[in-house]
mmCIF file of C-alpha atoms in Angstrom:
data_model
loop_
_atom_site.group_PDB
_atom_site.id
_atom_site.type_symbol
_atom_site.label_atom_id
_atom_site.label_comp_id
_atom_site.label_asym_id
_atom_site.label_seq_id
_atom_site.Cartn_x
_atom_site.Cartn_y
_atom_site.Cartn_z
ATOM 1 C CA MET A 1 -60.546 27.688 73.103
ATOM 2 C CA ARG A 2 -62.230 30.797 71.742
ATOM 3 C CA LEU A 3 -58.875 32.511 71.377
ATOM 4 C CA SER A 4 -57.130 29.645 69.614
ATOM 5 C CA PRO A 5 -58.248 30.595 66.052
ATOM 6 C CA TYR A 6 -56.868 34.093 66.591
ATOM 7 C CA LEU A 7 -53.583 32.745 67.925
ATOM 8 C CA TYR A 8 -53.178 30.703 64.753
ATOM 9 C CA VAL A 9 -53.587 33.687 62.415
ATOM 10 C CA VAL A 10 -51.806 36.339 64.492
ATOM 11 C CA PRO A 11 -48.255 35.281 63.453
ATOM 12 C CA PHE A 12 -49.104 35.669 59.780
ATOM 13 C CA PHE A 13 -50.620 39.119 60.207
ATOM 14 C CA ALA A 14 -47.768 40.216 62.473
ATOM 15 C CA VAL A 15 -45.209 39.275 59.840
ATOM 16 C CA PHE A 16 -47.380 40.799 57.104
ATOM 17 C CA LEU A 17 -47.525 44.102 58.996
ATOM 18 C CA VAL A 18 -43.732 44.202 59.277
ATOM 19 C CA VAL A 19 -42.702 43.071 55.786
ATOM 20 C CA GLY A 20 -45.838 44.059 53.853
ATOM 21 C CA VAL A 21 -47.853 46.947 55.268
ATOM 22 C CA TYR A 22 -44.994 48.991 56.715
ATOM 23 C CA PRO A 23 -42.931 49.086 53.482
ATOM 24 C CA MET A 24 -46.060 50.067 51.541
ATOM 25 C CA VAL A 25 -46.933 52.887 53.928
ATOM 26 C CA TYR A 26 -43.331 54.107 54.078
ATOM 27 C CA SER A 27 -42.981 54.057 50.287
ATOM 28 C CA GLY A 28 -46.151 56.120 50.019
ATOM 29 C CA TYR A 29 -44.725 58.619 52.514
ATOM 30 C CA LEU A 30 -41.348 58.677 50.749
ATOM 31 C CA SER A 31 -42.930 59.370 47.366
ATOM 32 C CA PHE A 32 -43.775 62.936 48.463
ATOM 33 C CA PHE A 33 -40.187 63.871 49.379
ATOM 34 C CA SER A 34 -36.812 64.271 47.733
ATOM 35 C CA TRP A 35 -34.133 61.751 48.636
ATOM 36 C CA PRO A 36 -31.857 63.290 51.302
ATOM 37 C CA ARG A 37 -28.651 61.963 49.716
ATOM 38 C CA TYR A 38 -29.198 63.651 46.363
ATOM 39 C CA GLY A 39 -30.261 67.023 45.031
ATOM 40 C CA PRO A 40 -30.272 70.505 46.581
ATOM 41 C CA HIS A 41 -33.399 70.138 48.717
ATOM 42 C CA HIS A 42 -32.094 67.502 51.145
ATOM 43 C CA GLY A 43 -35.317 65.723 51.928
ATOM 44 C CA ASP A 44 -37.763 68.604 51.497
ATOM 45 C CA PRO A 45 -41.380 67.745 50.651
ATOM 46 C CA VAL A 46 -42.049 67.997 46.924
ATOM 47 C CA GLY A 47 -45.747 67.122 46.810
ATOM 48 C CA PHE A 48 -46.773 65.266 43.672
ATOM 49 C CA ALA A 49 -43.621 66.240 41.755
ATOM 50 C CA ASN A 50 -42.311 62.667 41.790
ATOM 51 C CA TYR A 51 -45.615 61.375 40.424
ATOM 52 C CA ALA A 52 -45.616 64.064 37.725
ATOM 53 C CA HIS A 53 -42.058 63.150 36.758
ATOM 54 C CA VAL A 54 -42.942 59.471 36.409
ATOM 55 C CA LEU A 55 -46.129 60.117 34.446
ATOM 56 C CA GLN A 56 -44.283 62.430 32.047
ATOM 57 C CA ASP A 57 -41.345 60.068 31.550
ATOM 58 C CA PRO A 58 -41.373 58.552 28.013
ATOM 59 C CA VAL A 59 -39.658 55.435 29.357
ATOM 60 C CA PHE A 60 -42.551 54.920 31.780
ATOM 61 C CA HIS A 61 -44.991 55.179 28.871
ATOM 62 C CA LYS A 62 -43.073 52.471 27.018
ATOM 63 C CA ALA A 63 -42.914 50.317 30.137
ATOM 64 C CA PHE A 64 -46.678 50.686 30.614
ATOM 65 C CA TRP A 65 -47.566 49.563 27.096
ATOM 66 C CA ASN A 66 -44.952 46.814 27.207
ATOM 67 C CA THR A 67 -46.539 45.484 30.391
ATOM 68 C CA ILE A 68 -50.036 45.647 28.925
ATOM 69 C CA GLY A 69 -48.883 43.888 25.746
ATOM 70 C CA ILE A 70 -47.090 41.094 27.599
ATOM 71 C CA PHE A 71 -50.062 40.779 29.953
ATOM 72 C CA LEU A 72 -52.521 40.329 27.089
ATOM 73 C CA LEU A 73 -50.266 37.779 25.378
ATOM 74 C CA SER A 74 -49.746 35.789 28.573
ATOM 75 C CA SER A 75 -52.617 36.043 31.046
ATOM 76 C CA VAL A 76 -55.484 35.849 28.555
ATOM 77 C CA PRO A 77 -54.276 32.747 26.626
ATOM 78 C CA GLN A 78 -53.052 31.277 29.906
ATOM 79 C CA VAL A 79 -56.488 31.303 31.552
ATOM 80 C CA ILE A 80 -58.178 29.955 28.411
ATOM 81 C CA LEU A 81 -55.620 27.189 27.957
ATOM 82 C CA ALA A 82 -55.713 26.284 31.654
ATOM 83 C CA THR A 83 -59.500 25.968 31.489
ATOM 84 C CA VAL A 84 -59.368 23.710 28.414
ATOM 85 C CA ILE A 85 -56.662 21.477 29.920
ATOM 86 C CA ALA A 86 -58.558 21.261 33.234
ATOM 87 C CA ALA A 87 -61.698 20.182 31.380
ATOM 88 C CA MET A 88 -59.728 17.462 29.585
ATOM 89 C CA LEU A 89 -58.142 16.261 32.841
ATOM 90 C CA ASP A 90 -61.601 16.094 34.437
ATOM 91 C CA THR A 91 -62.500 13.174 32.164
ATOM 92 C CA GLN A 92 -61.776 9.467 32.621
ATOM 93 C CA LEU A 93 -58.300 9.503 31.104
ATOM 94 C CA ARG A 94 -55.949 6.570 31.445
ATOM 95 C CA GLY A 95 -53.214 7.476 33.904
ATOM 96 C CA ARG A 96 -55.033 10.701 34.751
ATOM 97 C CA THR A 97 -53.127 11.046 38.043
ATOM 98 C CA TRP A 98 -49.848 11.137 36.118
ATOM 99 C CA TRP A 99 -51.239 13.677 33.653
ATOM 100 C CA ARG A 100 -52.518 15.861 36.478
ATOM 101 C CA MET A 101 -49.139 15.819 38.187
ATOM 102 C CA SER A 102 -47.227 16.460 34.968
ATOM 103 C CA VAL A 103 -48.965 19.778 34.241
ATOM 104 C CA LEU A 104 -47.345 21.223 37.370
ATOM 105 C CA LEU A 105 -43.785 20.267 36.384
ATOM 106 C CA PRO A 106 -43.063 23.561 34.522
ATOM 107 C CA PHE A 107 -44.035 25.461 37.671
ATOM 108 C CA VAL A 108 -41.369 23.550 39.620
ATOM 109 C CA VAL A 109 -38.631 24.632 37.188
ATOM 110 C CA SER A 110 -36.833 27.712 38.493
ATOM 111 C CA PRO A 111 -37.366 31.013 36.617
ATOM 112 C CA ALA A 112 -33.637 31.195 35.845
ATOM 113 C CA ALA A 113 -33.666 27.754 34.205
ATOM 114 C CA THR A 114 -36.806 28.674 32.273
ATOM 115 C CA ALA A 115 -35.144 31.868 31.049
ATOM 116 C CA LEU A 116 -32.074 29.920 29.901
ATOM 117 C CA ILE A 117 -34.222 27.412 28.017
ATOM 118 C CA PHE A 118 -36.384 30.011 26.303
ATOM 119 C CA GLY A 119 -33.402 32.298 25.769
ATOM 120 C CA SER A 120 -31.859 29.522 23.691
ATOM 121 C CA LEU A 121 -35.121 28.868 21.855
ATOM 122 C CA PHE A 122 -35.610 32.552 21.017
ATOM 123 C CA ALA A 123 -31.993 33.495 20.320
ATOM 124 C CA ASP A 124 -31.845 36.031 17.489
ATOM 125 C CA LYS A 125 -29.418 34.171 15.201
ATOM 126 C CA THR A 126 -29.036 30.569 16.316
ATOM 127 C CA GLY A 127 -32.251 29.932 18.251
ATOM 128 C CA LEU A 128 -34.311 26.853 17.493
ATOM 129 C CA VAL A 129 -37.415 28.905 16.695
ATOM 130 C CA ASN A 130 -35.531 31.014 14.155
ATOM 131 C CA GLU A 131 -33.994 27.906 12.621
ATOM 132 C CA VAL A 132 -37.457 26.428 12.116
ATOM 133 C CA ILE A 133 -38.745 29.705 10.689
ATOM 134 C CA HIS A 134 -35.777 29.907 8.332
ATOM 135 C CA ALA A 135 -36.260 26.269 7.273
ATOM 136 C CA VAL A 136 -39.771 27.016 5.997
ATOM 137 C CA GLY A 137 -38.504 29.961 3.966
ATOM 138 C CA LEU A 138 -39.414 32.837 6.256
ATOM 139 C CA PRO A 139 -36.982 35.531 7.462
ATOM 140 C CA LYS A 140 -35.553 35.175 10.950
ATOM 141 C CA VAL A 141 -37.110 37.250 13.728
ATOM 142 C CA GLY A 142 -35.208 39.612 16.008
ATOM 143 C CA TRP A 143 -36.664 38.371 19.271
ATOM 144 C CA HIS A 144 -34.658 40.883 21.327
ATOM 145 C CA SER A 145 -34.940 43.851 18.967
ATOM 146 C CA ASP A 146 -38.516 43.677 17.675
ATOM 147 C CA ARG A 147 -41.060 44.890 20.213
ATOM 148 C CA LEU A 148 -43.932 42.514 19.452
ATOM 149 C CA ALA A 149 -41.568 39.562 19.023
ATOM 150 C CA SER A 150 -39.971 40.185 22.420
ATOM 151 C CA TRP A 151 -43.422 40.386 24.018
ATOM 152 C CA THR A 152 -44.292 37.037 22.439
ATOM 153 C CA ALA A 153 -41.099 35.369 23.657
ATOM 154 C CA ILE A 154 -41.546 36.642 27.229
ATOM 155 C CA ALA A 155 -45.233 35.717 27.236
ATOM 156 C CA SER A 156 -44.277 32.197 26.153
ATOM 157 C CA MET A 157 -42.084 31.876 29.240
ATOM 158 C CA VAL A 158 -44.887 33.096 31.495
ATOM 159 C CA ASN A 159 -47.432 30.744 29.932
ATOM 160 C CA TYR A 160 -45.036 27.817 30.229
ATOM 161 C CA ARG A 161 -44.564 28.365 33.958
ATOM 162 C CA TRP A 162 -48.060 29.322 35.121
ATOM 163 C CA THR A 163 -50.555 27.478 32.913
ATOM 164 C CA GLY A 164 -50.218 24.221 34.874
ATOM 165 C CA TYR A 165 -50.623 26.006 38.208
ATOM 166 C CA ASN A 166 -53.907 27.599 37.121
ATOM 167 C CA THR A 167 -54.975 24.305 35.546
ATOM 168 C CA LEU A 168 -54.850 22.505 38.896
ATOM 169 C CA ILE A 169 -56.870 25.254 40.598
ATOM 170 C CA ILE A 170 -59.592 25.093 37.939
ATOM 171 C CA LEU A 171 -59.484 21.283 37.954
ATOM 172 C CA ALA A 172 -60.089 21.210 41.706
ATOM 173 C CA ALA A 173 -63.147 23.424 41.209
ATOM 174 C CA LEU A 174 -64.453 21.239 38.365
ATOM 175 C CA GLN A 175 -64.185 18.120 40.500
ATOM 176 C CA ALA A 176 -66.275 19.796 43.184
ATOM 177 C CA VAL A 177 -69.227 20.255 40.791
ATOM 178 C CA SER A 178 -72.022 17.849 41.687
ATOM 179 C CA SER A 179 -72.470 14.925 39.298
ATOM 180 C CA HIS A 180 -76.245 15.334 39.623
ATOM 181 C CA LEU A 181 -76.028 18.542 37.595
ATOM 182 C CA TYR A 182 -74.294 16.729 34.749
ATOM 183 C CA GLU A 183 -76.842 13.897 34.926
ATOM 184 C CA ALA A 184 -79.750 16.332 34.749
ATOM 185 C CA ALA A 185 -78.154 18.110 31.789
ATOM 186 C CA ALA A 186 -77.566 14.766 30.034
ATOM 187 C CA ILE A 187 -81.211 13.812 30.539
ATOM 188 C CA ASP A 188 -82.187 17.098 28.868
ATOM 189 C CA GLY A 189 -80.055 16.105 25.892
ATOM 190 C CA ALA A 190 -76.989 18.265 26.528
ATOM 191 C CA GLY A 191 -73.713 16.902 25.182
ATOM 192 C CA ARG A 192 -70.280 17.215 26.739
ATOM 193 C CA VAL A 193 -69.626 20.648 25.239
ATOM 194 C CA LYS A 194 -72.960 22.080 26.352
ATOM 195 C CA GLN A 195 -72.504 20.576 29.802
ATOM 196 C CA PHE A 196 -69.147 22.301 30.090
ATOM 197 C CA PHE A 197 -70.415 25.740 29.059
ATOM 198 C CA HIS A 198 -73.831 25.611 30.759
ATOM 199 C CA VAL A 199 -73.085 23.524 33.862
ATOM 200 C CA ALA A 200 -69.364 23.447 34.653
ATOM 201 C CA LEU A 201 -68.358 27.042 33.947
ATOM 202 C CA PRO A 202 -71.319 28.644 35.765
ATOM 203 C CA SER A 203 -70.591 26.412 38.767
ATOM 204 C CA ILE A 204 -66.953 27.487 39.060
ATOM 205 C CA ARG A 205 -67.363 31.240 38.531
ATOM 206 C CA PRO A 206 -65.806 32.164 41.917
ATOM 207 C CA THR A 207 -62.745 30.071 41.097
ATOM 208 C CA MET A 208 -62.507 31.542 37.600
ATOM 209 C CA LEU A 209 -62.702 35.038 39.096
ATOM 210 C CA PHE A 210 -59.899 34.140 41.510
ATOM 211 C CA VAL A 211 -57.720 32.823 38.679
ATOM 212 C CA ILE A 212 -58.423 35.861 36.488
ATOM 213 C CA VAL A 213 -57.640 38.349 39.263
ATOM 214 C CA THR A 214 -54.453 36.592 40.365
ATOM 215 C CA SER A 215 -53.314 36.236 36.746
ATOM 216 C CA THR A 216 -53.972 39.929 36.234
ATOM 217 C CA ILE A 217 -51.952 40.891 39.303
ATOM 218 C CA GLY A 218 -49.107 38.574 38.332
ATOM 219 C CA GLY A 219 -49.139 39.682 34.701
ATOM 220 C CA LEU A 220 -48.908 43.363 35.603
ATOM 221 C CA GLN A 221 -46.084 42.718 38.081
ATOM 222 C CA ILE A 222 -43.932 40.672 35.711
ATOM 223 C CA PHE A 223 -40.234 41.171 36.350
ATOM 224 C CA THR A 224 -38.179 37.969 36.396
ATOM 225 C CA GLU A 225 -38.843 36.802 32.839
ATOM 226 C CA PRO A 226 -38.060 40.083 31.005
ATOM 227 C CA ARG A 227 -35.117 40.791 33.310
ATOM 228 C CA LEU A 228 -33.520 37.413 32.547
ATOM 229 C CA PHE A 229 -34.485 37.678 28.877
ATOM 230 C CA ASP A 230 -32.340 40.828 28.597
ATOM 231 C CA THR A 231 -28.987 39.823 27.112
ATOM 232 C CA ASN A 232 -27.253 43.203 26.797
ATOM 233 C CA LEU A 233 -26.274 43.134 30.512
ATOM 234 C CA GLN A 234 -27.790 46.601 31.048
ATOM 235 C CA PHE A 235 -31.100 45.139 32.211
ATOM 236 C CA GLN A 236 -33.152 48.014 30.851
ATOM 237 C CA GLY A 237 -35.452 45.838 28.744
ATOM 238 C CA GLY A 238 -33.776 46.156 25.367
ATOM 239 C CA ALA A 239 -31.685 48.839 23.741
ATOM 240 C CA ASP A 240 -34.801 50.964 23.129
ATOM 241 C CA TYR A 241 -36.761 49.747 26.169
ATOM 242 C CA GLN A 242 -38.853 47.580 23.868
ATOM 243 C CA TYR A 243 -39.667 45.046 26.588
ATOM 244 C CA GLN A 244 -39.024 46.943 29.811
ATOM 245 C CA THR A 245 -41.958 46.378 32.180
ATOM 246 C CA LEU A 246 -43.327 48.571 34.949
ATOM 247 C CA THR A 247 -41.575 46.652 37.701
ATOM 248 C CA MET A 248 -38.297 46.839 35.765
ATOM 249 C CA TYR A 249 -38.874 50.584 35.507
ATOM 250 C CA VAL A 250 -39.214 50.770 39.297
ATOM 251 C CA PHE A 251 -36.016 48.751 39.760
ATOM 252 C CA ASN A 252 -34.031 50.900 37.322
ATOM 253 C CA THR A 253 -35.427 54.127 38.755
ATOM 254 C CA SER A 254 -34.359 53.116 42.259
ATOM 255 C CA ASN A 255 -30.799 52.867 40.927
ATOM 256 C CA SER A 256 -30.816 56.213 39.128
ATOM 257 C CA ALA A 257 -28.822 59.267 40.223
ATOM 258 C CA THR A 258 -31.569 61.781 41.044
ATOM 259 C CA ASP A 259 -34.169 61.141 43.765
ATOM 260 C CA PRO A 260 -34.072 57.378 43.080
ATOM 261 C CA TYR A 261 -36.175 56.026 45.929
ATOM 262 C CA PRO A 262 -38.927 58.694 46.003
ATOM 263 C CA ARG A 263 -39.497 58.416 42.254
ATOM 264 C CA ALA A 264 -39.386 54.626 42.417
ATOM 265 C CA ALA A 265 -41.892 54.761 45.280
ATOM 266 C CA ALA A 266 -44.161 57.032 43.224
ATOM 267 C CA ALA A 267 -43.933 54.615 40.272
ATOM 268 C CA THR A 268 -44.777 51.739 42.613
ATOM 269 C CA TRP A 269 -47.964 53.398 43.805
ATOM 270 C CA ILE A 270 -48.948 54.230 40.250
ATOM 271 C CA ILE A 271 -48.569 50.538 39.425
ATOM 272 C CA VAL A 272 -50.713 49.663 42.468
ATOM 273 C CA LEU A 273 -53.481 51.967 41.207
ATOM 274 C CA ILE A 274 -53.239 50.466 37.707
ATOM 275 C CA ILE A 275 -53.519 46.929 39.106
ATOM 276 C CA ILE A 276 -56.483 47.837 41.314
ATOM 277 C CA THR A 277 -58.252 49.521 38.389
ATOM 278 C CA ILE A 278 -57.803 46.558 36.037
ATOM 279 C CA ALA A 279 -58.707 44.054 38.784
ATOM 280 C CA LEU A 280 -61.930 45.960 39.520
ATOM 281 C CA LEU A 281 -62.672 46.074 35.793
ATOM 282 C CA ASN A 282 -62.219 42.302 35.589
ATOM 283 C CA PHE A 283 -64.521 41.855 38.562
ATOM 284 C CA ALA A 284 -67.184 44.144 37.054
ATOM 285 C CA VAL A 285 -67.083 42.367 33.684
ATOM 286 C CA THR A 286 -67.309 38.959 35.364
ATOM 287 C CA ARG A 287 -70.271 40.055 37.477
ATOM 288 C CA MET A 288 -72.005 41.490 34.419
ATOM 289 C CA ILE A 289 -71.569 38.217 32.526
ATOM 290 C CA GLN A 290 -72.860 36.282 35.554
ATOM 291 C CA ARG A 291 -75.976 38.425 35.885
ATOM 292 C CA ARG A 292 -76.778 38.084 32.181
ATOM 293 C CA SER A 293 -76.436 34.312 32.363
ATOM 294 C CA GLU A 294 -78.713 34.190 35.428
ATOM 295 C CA ARG A 295 -81.439 35.973 33.505
#
């Protein structure tokens, strides 16, 4: 009986070691060598040359800022909107079960279908969004050529798919908050808004931290939406790399002619370090806000 909990979790960790840990370790090892099939060195160690090449690559710089821009336009509004919707669904709405189920419907839609829908909405010439913009007397937007516009279109796809998922997580945490806390706040004269900010949000800080961290990781690893948004069939994130992300950079580098896998592996580990740094920054900021509120 004492061993049964371990037997339940061993299969997961065994599979994780094979398909998760081993590829990570091997990619880290490979990033310090040249690829045996290409180049004159035939698999000789090159030290940090692959990392230096990636960090000096102008395309990587564009991919980095593209990823940060799309992340800020998607993850930040997504968490805020999910929190607001969860707070509304935590009230005594009519048919609240139906409303709670409906917010998850966009998450069920496949990424390819989502890309087709939003690709039609944000088409450069005949898209619905441009038609509406043109109808009110404004010039049409080049959603695939303008950098900020392409970020906005891709972020809209991400928000459409993931807002409902985060909403249900936050809603579950809100429903776990004791009603006695709300009653005590109401006796003190706090209204619904004050109860939300001074009772609900402090009570679900661990859940909010989880949502923020996972949204950060997902936002910095975005690949499917910009890849499917690319209509020039070269899949490089626009003619001038205006919406190529870091993960797209890794994919394209792995298909290049010179040392593809070592340089892609080096780019992957750079992305890992970027994600860890931003996740730790999110954690530190959240802890700082929590400590100030406790004072």
